[in-house]
Coordinates of C-alpha atoms and ligand atoms in Angstrom, one line a residue:
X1044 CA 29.1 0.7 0.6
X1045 CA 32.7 0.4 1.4
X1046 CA 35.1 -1.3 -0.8
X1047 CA 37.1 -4.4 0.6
X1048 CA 40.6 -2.4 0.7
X1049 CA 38.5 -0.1 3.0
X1050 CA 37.7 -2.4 5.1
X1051 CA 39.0 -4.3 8.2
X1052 CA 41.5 -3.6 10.7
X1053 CA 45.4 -3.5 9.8
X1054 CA 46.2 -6.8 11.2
X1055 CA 43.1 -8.6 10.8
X1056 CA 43.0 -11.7 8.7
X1057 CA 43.1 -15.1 8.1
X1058 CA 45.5 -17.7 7.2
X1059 CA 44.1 -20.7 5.3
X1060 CA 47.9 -21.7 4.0
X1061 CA 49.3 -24.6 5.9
X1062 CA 52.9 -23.5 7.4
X1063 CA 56.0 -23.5 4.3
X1064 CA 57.7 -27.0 4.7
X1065 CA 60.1 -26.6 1.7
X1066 CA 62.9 -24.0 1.6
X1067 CA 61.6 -20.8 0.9
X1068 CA 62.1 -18.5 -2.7
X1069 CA 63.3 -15.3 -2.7
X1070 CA 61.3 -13.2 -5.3
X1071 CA 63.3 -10.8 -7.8
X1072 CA 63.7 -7.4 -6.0
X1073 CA 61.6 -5.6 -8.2
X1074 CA 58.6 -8.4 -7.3
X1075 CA 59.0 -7.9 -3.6
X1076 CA 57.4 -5.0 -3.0
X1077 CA 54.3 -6.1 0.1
X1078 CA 51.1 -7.2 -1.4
X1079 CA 48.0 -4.6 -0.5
X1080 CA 46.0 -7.5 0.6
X1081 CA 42.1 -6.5 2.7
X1082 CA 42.4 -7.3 6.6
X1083 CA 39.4 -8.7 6.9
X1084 CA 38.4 -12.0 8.7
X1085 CA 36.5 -14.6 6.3
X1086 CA 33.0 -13.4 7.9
X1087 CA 33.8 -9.7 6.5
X1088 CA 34.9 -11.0 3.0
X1089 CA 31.9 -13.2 3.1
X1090 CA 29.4 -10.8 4.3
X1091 CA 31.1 -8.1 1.8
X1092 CA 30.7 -10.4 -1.5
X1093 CA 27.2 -11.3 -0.7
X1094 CA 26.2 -7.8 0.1
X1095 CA 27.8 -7.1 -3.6
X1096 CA 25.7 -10.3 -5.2
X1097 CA 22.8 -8.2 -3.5
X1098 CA 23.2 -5.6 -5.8
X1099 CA 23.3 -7.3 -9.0
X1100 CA 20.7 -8.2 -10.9
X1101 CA 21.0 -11.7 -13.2
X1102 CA 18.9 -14.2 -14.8
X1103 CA 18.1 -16.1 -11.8
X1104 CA 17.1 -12.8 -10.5
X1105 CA 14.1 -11.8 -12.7
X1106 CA 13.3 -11.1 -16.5
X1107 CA 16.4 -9.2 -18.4
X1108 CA 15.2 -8.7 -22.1
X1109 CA 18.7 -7.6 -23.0
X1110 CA 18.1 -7.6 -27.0
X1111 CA 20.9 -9.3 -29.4
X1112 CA 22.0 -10.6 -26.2
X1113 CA 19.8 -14.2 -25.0
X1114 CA 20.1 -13.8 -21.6
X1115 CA 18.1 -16.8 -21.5
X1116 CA 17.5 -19.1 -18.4
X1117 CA 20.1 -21.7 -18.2
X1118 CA 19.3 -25.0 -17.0
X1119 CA 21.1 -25.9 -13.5
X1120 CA 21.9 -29.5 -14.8
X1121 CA 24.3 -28.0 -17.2
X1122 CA 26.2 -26.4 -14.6
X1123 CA 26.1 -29.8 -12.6
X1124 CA 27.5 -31.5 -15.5
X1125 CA 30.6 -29.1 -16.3
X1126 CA 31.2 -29.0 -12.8
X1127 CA 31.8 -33.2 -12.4
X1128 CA 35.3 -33.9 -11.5
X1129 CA 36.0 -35.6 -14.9
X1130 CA 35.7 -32.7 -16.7
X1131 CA 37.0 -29.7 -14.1
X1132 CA 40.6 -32.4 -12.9
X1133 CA 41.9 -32.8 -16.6
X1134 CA 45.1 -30.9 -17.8
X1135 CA 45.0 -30.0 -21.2
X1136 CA 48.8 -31.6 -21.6
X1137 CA 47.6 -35.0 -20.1
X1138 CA 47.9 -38.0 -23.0
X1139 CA 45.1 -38.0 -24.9
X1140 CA 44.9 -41.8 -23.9
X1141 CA 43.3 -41.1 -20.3
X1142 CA 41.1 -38.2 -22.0
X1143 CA 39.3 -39.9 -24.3
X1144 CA 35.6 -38.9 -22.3
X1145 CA 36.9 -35.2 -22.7
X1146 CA 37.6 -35.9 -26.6
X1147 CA 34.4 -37.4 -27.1
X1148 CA 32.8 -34.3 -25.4
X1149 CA 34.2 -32.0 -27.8
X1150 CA 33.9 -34.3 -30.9
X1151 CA 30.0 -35.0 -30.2
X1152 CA 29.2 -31.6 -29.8
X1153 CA 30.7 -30.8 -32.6
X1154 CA 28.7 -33.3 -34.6
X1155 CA 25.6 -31.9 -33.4
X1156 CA 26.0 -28.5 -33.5
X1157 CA 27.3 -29.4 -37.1
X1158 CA 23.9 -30.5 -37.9
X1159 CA 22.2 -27.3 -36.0
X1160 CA 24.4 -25.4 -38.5
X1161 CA 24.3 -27.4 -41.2
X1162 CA 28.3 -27.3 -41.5
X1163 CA 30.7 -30.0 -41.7
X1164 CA 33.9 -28.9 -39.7
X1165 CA 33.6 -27.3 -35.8
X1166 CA 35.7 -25.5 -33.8
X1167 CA 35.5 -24.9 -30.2
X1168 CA 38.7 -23.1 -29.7
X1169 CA 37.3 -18.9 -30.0
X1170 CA 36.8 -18.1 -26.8
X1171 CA 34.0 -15.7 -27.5
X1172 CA 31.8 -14.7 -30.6
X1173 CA 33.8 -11.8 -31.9
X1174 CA 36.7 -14.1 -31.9
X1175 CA 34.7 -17.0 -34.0
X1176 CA 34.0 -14.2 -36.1
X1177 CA 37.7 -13.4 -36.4
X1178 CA 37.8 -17.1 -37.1
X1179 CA 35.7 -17.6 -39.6
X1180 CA 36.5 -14.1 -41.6
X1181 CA 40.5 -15.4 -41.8
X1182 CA 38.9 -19.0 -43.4
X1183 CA 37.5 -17.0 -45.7
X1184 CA 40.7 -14.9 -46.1
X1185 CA 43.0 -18.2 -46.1
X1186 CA 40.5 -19.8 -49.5
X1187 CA 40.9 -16.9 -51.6
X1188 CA 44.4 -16.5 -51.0
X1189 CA 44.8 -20.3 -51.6
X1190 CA 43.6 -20.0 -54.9
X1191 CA 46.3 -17.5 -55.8
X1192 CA 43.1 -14.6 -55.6
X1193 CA 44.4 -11.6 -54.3
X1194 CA 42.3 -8.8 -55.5
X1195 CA 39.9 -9.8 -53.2
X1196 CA 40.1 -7.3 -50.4
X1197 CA 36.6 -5.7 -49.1
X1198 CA 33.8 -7.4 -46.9
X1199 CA 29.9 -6.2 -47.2
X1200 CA 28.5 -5.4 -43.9
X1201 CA 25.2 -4.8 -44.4
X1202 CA 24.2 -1.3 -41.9
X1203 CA 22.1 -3.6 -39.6
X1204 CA 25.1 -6.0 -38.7
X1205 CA 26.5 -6.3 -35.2
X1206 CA 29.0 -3.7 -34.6
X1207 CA 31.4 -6.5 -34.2
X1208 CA 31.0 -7.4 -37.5
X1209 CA 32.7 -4.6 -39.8
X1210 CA 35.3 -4.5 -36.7
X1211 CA 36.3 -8.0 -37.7
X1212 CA 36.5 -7.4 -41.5
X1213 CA 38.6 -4.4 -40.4
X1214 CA 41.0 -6.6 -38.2
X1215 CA 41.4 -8.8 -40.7
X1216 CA 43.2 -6.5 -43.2
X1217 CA 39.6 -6.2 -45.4
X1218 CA 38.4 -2.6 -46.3
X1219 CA 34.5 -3.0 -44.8
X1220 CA 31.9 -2.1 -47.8
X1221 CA 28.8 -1.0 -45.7
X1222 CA 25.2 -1.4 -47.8
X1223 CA 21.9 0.2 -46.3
X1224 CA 18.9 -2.0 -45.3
X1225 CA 15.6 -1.1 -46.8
X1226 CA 13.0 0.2 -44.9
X1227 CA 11.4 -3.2 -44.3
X1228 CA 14.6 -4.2 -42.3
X1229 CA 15.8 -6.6 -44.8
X1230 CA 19.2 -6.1 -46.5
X1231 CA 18.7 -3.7 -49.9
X1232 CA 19.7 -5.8 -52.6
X1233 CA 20.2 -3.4 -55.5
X1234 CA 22.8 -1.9 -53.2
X1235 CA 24.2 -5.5 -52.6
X1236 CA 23.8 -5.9 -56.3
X1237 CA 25.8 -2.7 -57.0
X1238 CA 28.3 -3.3 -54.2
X1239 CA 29.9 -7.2 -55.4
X1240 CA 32.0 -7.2 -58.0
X1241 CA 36.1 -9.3 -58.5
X1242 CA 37.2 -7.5 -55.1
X1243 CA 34.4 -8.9 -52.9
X1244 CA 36.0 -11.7 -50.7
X1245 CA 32.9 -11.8 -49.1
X1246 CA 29.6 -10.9 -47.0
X1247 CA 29.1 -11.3 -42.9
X1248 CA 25.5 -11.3 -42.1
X1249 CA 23.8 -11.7 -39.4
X1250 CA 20.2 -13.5 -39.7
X1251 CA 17.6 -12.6 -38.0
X1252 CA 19.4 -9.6 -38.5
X1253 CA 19.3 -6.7 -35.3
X1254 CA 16.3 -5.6 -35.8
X1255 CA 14.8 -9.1 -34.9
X1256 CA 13.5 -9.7 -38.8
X1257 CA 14.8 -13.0 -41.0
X1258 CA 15.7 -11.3 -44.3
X1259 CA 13.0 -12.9 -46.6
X1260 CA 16.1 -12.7 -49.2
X1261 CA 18.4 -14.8 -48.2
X1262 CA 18.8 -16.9 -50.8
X1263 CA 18.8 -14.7 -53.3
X1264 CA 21.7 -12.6 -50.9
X1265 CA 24.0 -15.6 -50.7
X1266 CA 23.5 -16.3 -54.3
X1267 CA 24.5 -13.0 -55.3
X1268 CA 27.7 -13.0 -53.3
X1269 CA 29.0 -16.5 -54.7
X1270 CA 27.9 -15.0 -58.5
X1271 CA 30.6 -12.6 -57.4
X1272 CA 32.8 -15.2 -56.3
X1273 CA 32.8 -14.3 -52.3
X1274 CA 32.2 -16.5 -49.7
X1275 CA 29.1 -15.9 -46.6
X1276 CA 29.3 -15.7 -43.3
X1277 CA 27.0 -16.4 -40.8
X1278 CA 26.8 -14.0 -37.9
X1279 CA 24.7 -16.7 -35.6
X1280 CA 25.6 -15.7 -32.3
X1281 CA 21.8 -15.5 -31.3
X1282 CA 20.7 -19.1 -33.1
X1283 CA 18.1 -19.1 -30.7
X1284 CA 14.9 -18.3 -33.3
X1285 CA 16.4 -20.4 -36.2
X1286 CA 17.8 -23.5 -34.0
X1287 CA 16.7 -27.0 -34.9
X1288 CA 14.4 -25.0 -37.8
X1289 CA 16.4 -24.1 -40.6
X1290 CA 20.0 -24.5 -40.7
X1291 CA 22.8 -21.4 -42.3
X1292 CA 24.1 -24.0 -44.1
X1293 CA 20.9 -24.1 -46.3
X1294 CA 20.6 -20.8 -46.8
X1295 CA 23.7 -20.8 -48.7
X1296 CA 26.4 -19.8 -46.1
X1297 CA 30.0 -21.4 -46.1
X1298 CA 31.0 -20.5 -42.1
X1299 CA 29.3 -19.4 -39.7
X1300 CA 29.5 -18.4 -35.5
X1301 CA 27.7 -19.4 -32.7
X1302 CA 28.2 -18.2 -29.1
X1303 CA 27.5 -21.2 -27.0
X1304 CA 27.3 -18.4 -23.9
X1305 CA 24.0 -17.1 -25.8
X1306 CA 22.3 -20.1 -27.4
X1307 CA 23.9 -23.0 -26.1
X1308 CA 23.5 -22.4 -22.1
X1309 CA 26.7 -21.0 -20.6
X1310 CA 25.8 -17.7 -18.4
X1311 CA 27.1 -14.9 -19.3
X1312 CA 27.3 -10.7 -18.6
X1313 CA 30.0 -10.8 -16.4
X1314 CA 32.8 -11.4 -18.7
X1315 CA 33.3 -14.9 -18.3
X1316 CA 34.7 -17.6 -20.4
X1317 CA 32.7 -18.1 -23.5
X1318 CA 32.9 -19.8 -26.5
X1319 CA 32.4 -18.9 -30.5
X1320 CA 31.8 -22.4 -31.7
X1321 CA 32.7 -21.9 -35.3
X1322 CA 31.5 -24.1 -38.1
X1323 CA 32.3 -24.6 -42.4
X1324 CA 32.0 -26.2 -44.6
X1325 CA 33.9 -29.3 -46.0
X1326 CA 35.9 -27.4 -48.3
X1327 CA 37.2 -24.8 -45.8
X1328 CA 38.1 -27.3 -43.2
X1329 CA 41.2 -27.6 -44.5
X1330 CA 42.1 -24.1 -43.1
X1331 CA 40.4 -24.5 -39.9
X1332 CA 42.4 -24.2 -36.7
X1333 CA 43.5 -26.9 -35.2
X1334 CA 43.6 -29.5 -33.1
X1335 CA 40.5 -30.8 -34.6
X1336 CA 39.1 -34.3 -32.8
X1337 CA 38.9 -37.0 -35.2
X1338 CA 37.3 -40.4 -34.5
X1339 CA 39.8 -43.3 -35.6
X1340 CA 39.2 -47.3 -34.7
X1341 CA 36.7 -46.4 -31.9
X1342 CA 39.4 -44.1 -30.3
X1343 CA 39.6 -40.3 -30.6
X1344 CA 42.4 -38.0 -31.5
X1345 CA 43.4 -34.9 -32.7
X1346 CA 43.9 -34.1 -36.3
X1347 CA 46.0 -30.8 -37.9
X1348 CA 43.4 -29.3 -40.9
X1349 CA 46.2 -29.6 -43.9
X1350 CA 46.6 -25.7 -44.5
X1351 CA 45.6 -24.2 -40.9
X1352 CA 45.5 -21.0 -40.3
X1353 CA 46.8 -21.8 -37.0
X1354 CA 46.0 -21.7 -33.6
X1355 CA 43.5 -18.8 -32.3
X1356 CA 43.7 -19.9 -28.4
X1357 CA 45.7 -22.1 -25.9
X1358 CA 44.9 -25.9 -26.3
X1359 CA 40.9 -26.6 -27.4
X1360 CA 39.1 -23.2 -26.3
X1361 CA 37.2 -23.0 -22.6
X1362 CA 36.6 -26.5 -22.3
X1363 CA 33.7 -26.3 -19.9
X1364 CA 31.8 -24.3 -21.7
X1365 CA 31.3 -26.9 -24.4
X1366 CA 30.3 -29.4 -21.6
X1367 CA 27.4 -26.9 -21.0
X1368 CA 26.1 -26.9 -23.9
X1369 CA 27.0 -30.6 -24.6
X1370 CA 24.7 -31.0 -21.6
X1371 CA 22.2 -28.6 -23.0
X1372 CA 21.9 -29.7 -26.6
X1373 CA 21.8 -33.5 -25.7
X1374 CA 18.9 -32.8 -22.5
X1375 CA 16.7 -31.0 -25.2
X1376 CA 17.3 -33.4 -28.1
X1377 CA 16.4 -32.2 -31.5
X1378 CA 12.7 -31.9 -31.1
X1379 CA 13.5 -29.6 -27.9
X1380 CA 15.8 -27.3 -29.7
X1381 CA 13.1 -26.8 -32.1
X1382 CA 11.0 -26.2 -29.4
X1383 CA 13.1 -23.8 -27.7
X1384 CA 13.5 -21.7 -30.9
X1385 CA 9.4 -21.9 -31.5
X1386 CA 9.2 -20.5 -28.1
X1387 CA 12.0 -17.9 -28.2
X1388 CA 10.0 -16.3 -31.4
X1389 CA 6.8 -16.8 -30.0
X1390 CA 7.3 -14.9 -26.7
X1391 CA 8.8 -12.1 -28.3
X1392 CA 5.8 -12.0 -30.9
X1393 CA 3.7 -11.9 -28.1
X1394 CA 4.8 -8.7 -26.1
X1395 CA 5.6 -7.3 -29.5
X1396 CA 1.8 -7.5 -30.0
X1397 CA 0.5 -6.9 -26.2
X1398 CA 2.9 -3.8 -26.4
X1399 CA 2.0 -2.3 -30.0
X1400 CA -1.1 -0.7 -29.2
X1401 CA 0.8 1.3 -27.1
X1402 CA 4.4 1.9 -28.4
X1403 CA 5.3 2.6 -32.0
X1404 CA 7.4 -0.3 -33.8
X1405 CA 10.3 0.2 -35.4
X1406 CA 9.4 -2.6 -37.7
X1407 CA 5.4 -3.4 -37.6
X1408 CA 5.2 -7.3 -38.8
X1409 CA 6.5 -10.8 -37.3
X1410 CA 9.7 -10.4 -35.8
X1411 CA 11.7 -13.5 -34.7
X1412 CA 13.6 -13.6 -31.1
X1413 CA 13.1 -9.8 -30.8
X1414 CA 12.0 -6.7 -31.5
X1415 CA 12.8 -2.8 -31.6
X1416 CA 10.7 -0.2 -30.7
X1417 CA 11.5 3.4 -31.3
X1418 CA 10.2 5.9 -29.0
X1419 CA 10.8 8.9 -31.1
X1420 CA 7.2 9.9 -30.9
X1421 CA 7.1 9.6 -27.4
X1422 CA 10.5 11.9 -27.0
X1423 CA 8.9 14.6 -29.4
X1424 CA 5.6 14.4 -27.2
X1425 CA 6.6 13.8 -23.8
X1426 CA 10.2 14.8 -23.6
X1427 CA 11.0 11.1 -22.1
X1428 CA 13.9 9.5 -24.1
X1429 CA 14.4 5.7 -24.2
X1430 CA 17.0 6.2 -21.9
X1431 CA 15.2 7.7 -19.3
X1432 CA 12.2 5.4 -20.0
X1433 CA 14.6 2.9 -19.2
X1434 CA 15.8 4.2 -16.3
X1435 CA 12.4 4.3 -15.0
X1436 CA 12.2 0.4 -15.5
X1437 CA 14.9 0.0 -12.7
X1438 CA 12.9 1.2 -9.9
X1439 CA 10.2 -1.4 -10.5
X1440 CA 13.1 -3.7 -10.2
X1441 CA 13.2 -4.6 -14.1
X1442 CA 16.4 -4.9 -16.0
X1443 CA 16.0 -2.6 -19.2
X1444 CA 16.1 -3.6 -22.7
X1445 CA 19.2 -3.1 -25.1
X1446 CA 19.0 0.5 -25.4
X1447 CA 20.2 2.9 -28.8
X1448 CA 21.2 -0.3 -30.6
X1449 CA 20.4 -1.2 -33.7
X1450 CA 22.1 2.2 -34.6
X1451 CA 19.6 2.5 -37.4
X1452 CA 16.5 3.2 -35.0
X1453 CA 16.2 6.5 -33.4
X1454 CA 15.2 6.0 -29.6
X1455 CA 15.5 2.4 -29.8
X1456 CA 14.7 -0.3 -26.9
X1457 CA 15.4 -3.4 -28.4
X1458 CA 13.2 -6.2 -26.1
X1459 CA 14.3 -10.3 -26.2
X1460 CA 11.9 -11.7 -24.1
X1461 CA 13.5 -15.3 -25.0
X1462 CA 11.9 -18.7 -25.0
X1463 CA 12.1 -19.3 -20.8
X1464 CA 9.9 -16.8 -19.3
X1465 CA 6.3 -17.3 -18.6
X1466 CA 3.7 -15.6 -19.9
X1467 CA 3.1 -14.2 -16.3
X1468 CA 6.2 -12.7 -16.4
X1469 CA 5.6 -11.3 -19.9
X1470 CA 2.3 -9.6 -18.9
X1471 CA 3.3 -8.4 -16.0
X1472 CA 6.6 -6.3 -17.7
X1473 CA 4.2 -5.3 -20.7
X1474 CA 1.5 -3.5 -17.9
X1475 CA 5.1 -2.1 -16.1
X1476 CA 6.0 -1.0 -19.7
X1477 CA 3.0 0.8 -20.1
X1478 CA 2.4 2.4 -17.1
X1479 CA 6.1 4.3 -17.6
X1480 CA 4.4 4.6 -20.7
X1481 CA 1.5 6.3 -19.4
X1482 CA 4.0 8.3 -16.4
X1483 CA 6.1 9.7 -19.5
X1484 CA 2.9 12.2 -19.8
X1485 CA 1.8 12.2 -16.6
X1486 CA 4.7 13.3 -14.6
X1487 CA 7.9 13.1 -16.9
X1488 CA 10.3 14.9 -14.5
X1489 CA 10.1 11.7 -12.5
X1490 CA 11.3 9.8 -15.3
X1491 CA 14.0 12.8 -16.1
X1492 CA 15.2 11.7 -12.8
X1493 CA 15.0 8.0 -13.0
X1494 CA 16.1 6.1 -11.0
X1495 CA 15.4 7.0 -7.6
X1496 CA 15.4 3.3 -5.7
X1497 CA 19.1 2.1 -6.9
X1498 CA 22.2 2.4 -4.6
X1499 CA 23.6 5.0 -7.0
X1500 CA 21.9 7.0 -9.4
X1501 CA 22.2 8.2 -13.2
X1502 CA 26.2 7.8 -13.9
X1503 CA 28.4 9.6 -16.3
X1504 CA 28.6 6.8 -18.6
X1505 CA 30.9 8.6 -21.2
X1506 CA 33.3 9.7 -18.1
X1507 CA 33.4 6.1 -16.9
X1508 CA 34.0 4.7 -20.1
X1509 CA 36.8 7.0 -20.8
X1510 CA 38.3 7.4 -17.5
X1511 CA 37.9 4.2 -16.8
X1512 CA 39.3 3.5 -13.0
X1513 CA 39.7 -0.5 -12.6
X1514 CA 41.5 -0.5 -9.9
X1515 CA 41.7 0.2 -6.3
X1516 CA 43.8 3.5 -6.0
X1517 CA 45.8 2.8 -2.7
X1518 CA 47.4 6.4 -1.4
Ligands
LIG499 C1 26.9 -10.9 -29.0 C2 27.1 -10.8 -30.4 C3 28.4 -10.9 -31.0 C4 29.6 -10.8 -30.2 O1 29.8 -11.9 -29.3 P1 30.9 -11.7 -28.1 O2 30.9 -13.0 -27.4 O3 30.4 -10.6 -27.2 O4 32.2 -11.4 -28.7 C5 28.4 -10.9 -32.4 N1 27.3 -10.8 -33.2 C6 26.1 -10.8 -32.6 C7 24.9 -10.8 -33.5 C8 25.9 -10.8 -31.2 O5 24.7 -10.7 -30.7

């Protein structure tokens, strides 16, 4: 397939801009260089995008099991919804006077996904969930050094944390203290034990932790790290087996992320704007970010949090992405969040079982919103690596699981079925699963070779990674 810069006939265009009625600008010199625009006509740039979309696969494609990731289904109304003219016609700088329906937005959701939480303050202003960790982490850094305690420099990271985790604690200025998980999957408590002592600011954990298991613990874990005198964090970027069931602030945890562009309904893959909905606990709100909306005399405003730790984005974070889940959260009502949670952990308990006969777990009990299998045994037997088994999936036309992550299981595919696919859908993946399963003895050089029905086969990975080539090279 060409690329649009190879496309069209020098020449060839389209002008959509009406003719310049007001006395034209001369750019600086060193701006006026002529744009490398495509000369194509609007039926080749039409034809060319749609031949592209062709070649993507996305939820509204088929089932993508993308583990730690909910690439759930997301309901069309909440697209309608953030798409209304209300919401997509305000400027951020307009008097808060003639946005009072925007306030409410933000100041509602943040009630309810206060209670999901079971926090007191929210934020909507990270745009993304490493950034609400990066939130959260400097709340946590802003208390202790409030209280005139500086010793307190290290984070525990527990080894089955998101990699984002011990990458915020590092960007933070904390040393990152990393403690193993026992070989049920749950965090190893002697070693936490052994790990908190006056330099522990605090703990970021994420629950159900990678491996898909809710650490039977937890509890006792966040008890532990206030004995110590640290503060919890909540890793909740995938609420989606916990929602509406038990709440982080419960278990004992004093902040916590969310990415609404997992749980809350806002696609995502692509790179697009997101949002780490962060939430504390009354006595860290002080630190919060701000703007914060606050509800005064029936009319809403913005409040500054006492002892901020500033501003983390432009104005009140991507604004439509809270109208998403607004839409979302408010459409399901509490019983339906529940619901959706129920059914996120039931699905993936379901293939975890249809598939165990067949593949070797990494963790063999009840798993939450996913599950790991490890196909070591398969790789010693067969030769056929999780990557290649993977691979293999794409020419039935599946989109593969999270592959080699958690980094603690060898081989891993790491399968999140979550709570909108049917259990047609389910069955039929599980029998594709297995008959790879059943090819890995049969005829693994096939698989070695995998894929063979994509428009480009196995990639250098590493090479594009490093040598990454984003832009069009013009000669
Ligand atoms: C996705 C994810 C993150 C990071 O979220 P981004 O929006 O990609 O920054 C953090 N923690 C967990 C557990 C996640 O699944």
């Amino acid at each position: 397939m060409k690329l649009i810069f190879e496309l069209g006939v020098e020449g060839r265009g389209m002008t959509l801009m009406p003719e310049c009625d007001v006395p034209e600008y001369q750019l600086p010199e060193e701006r006026s260089e002529a744009l490398h625009l495509p000369h194509v006509s609007e039926n080749e740039l039409t034809r060319h995008y749609t031949a592209l979309c062709k070649r993507i696969h996305g939820v509204n494609d088929g089932f993508y099991p993308l583990g730690s990731c909910t690439m759930k289904y997301n309901p069309k109304i909440d697209e309608d919804m953030a798409a209304l003219p209300g919401f997509t016609q305000l400027h951020p700088l307009q008097p808060i006077e003639t946005a009072q329906g925007a306030l409410e937005a933000l100041h509602t959701l943040g009630a309810e996904l206060g209670e999901v939480f079971g926090m007191d303050a929210v934020t909507f202003q990270p745009a993304a969930g490493a950034h609400g960790e990066f939130t959260g982490v400097l709340l946590i850094k802003a208390y202790h050094t409030d209280r005139g305690d500086t010793a307190r420099t290290k984070i525990i990271v527990p080894d089955s944390a998101h990699g984002t985790n011990p990458a915020t604690a590092a960007m933070c200025g904390f040393q990152v203290i990393n403690i193993p998980s026992g070989v049920d999957g749950c965090v190893d408590l002697d070693a936490l034990r052994a790990a908190v002592g006056p330099d522990t600011a605090g703990l970021m954990l994420t629950n159900p932790n990678t491996v898909g298991i809710f650490d039977k613990n937890i509890l006792e874990i966040t008890k532990i790290i206030h004995d110590a005198g640290g503060l919890c964090y909540y890793d909740g970027a995938n609420l989606n087996a916990v929602m509406g069931v038990v709440r982080p602030g419960d278990m004992g945890f004093d902040c916590i992320h969310s990415n609404l562009h997992k749980t809350f309904a806002t696609p995502h893959g692509g790179g697009g704007p997101g949002a780490g909905a962060v939430g504390c606990k009354e006595f860290l709100k002080k630190y919060m970010p701000g703007p914060l909306v606050v509800k005064k005399d029936g009319k809403y405003g913005f409040a500054y949090p006492e002892k901020s730790i500033g501003r983390v984005k432009m104005f009140y974070g991507n604004f439509d992405v809270v109208v998403r889940a607004l839409t979302y959260v408010l459409t399901l009502g509490k019983s339906g969040i529940r619901e959706a949670a129920m059914n996120a952990v039931l699905n993936a308990n379901y293939m975890r079982v249809r598939l165990k006969d067949t593949f070797t777990m990494a963790y063999d009990e009840i798993c939450m919103h996913e599950f790991v299998m490890s196909l070591v045994d398969l790789h010693k037997e067969t030769g056929v690596s999780a990557l290649d088994l993977a691979k293999g999936m794409l020419d039935f036309g599946l989109h593969p699981p999270t592959m080699y992550f958690p980094l603690i299981v060898h081989e891993a595919l790491m399968i999140e079925p979550c709570e909108t696919e049917s259990k047609e859908t389910m069955d039929e993946v599980c029998g594709i699963y297995c008959k790879l399963f059943e090819l890995a003895h049969s005829d693994p050089e096939t698989l070695h070779t995998a894929p063979h029905s994509t428009p480009v086969r196995r990639l250098d990975e590493v090479g594009a990674a490093r040598n990454m080539v984003l832009r069009y090279q013009f000669a």
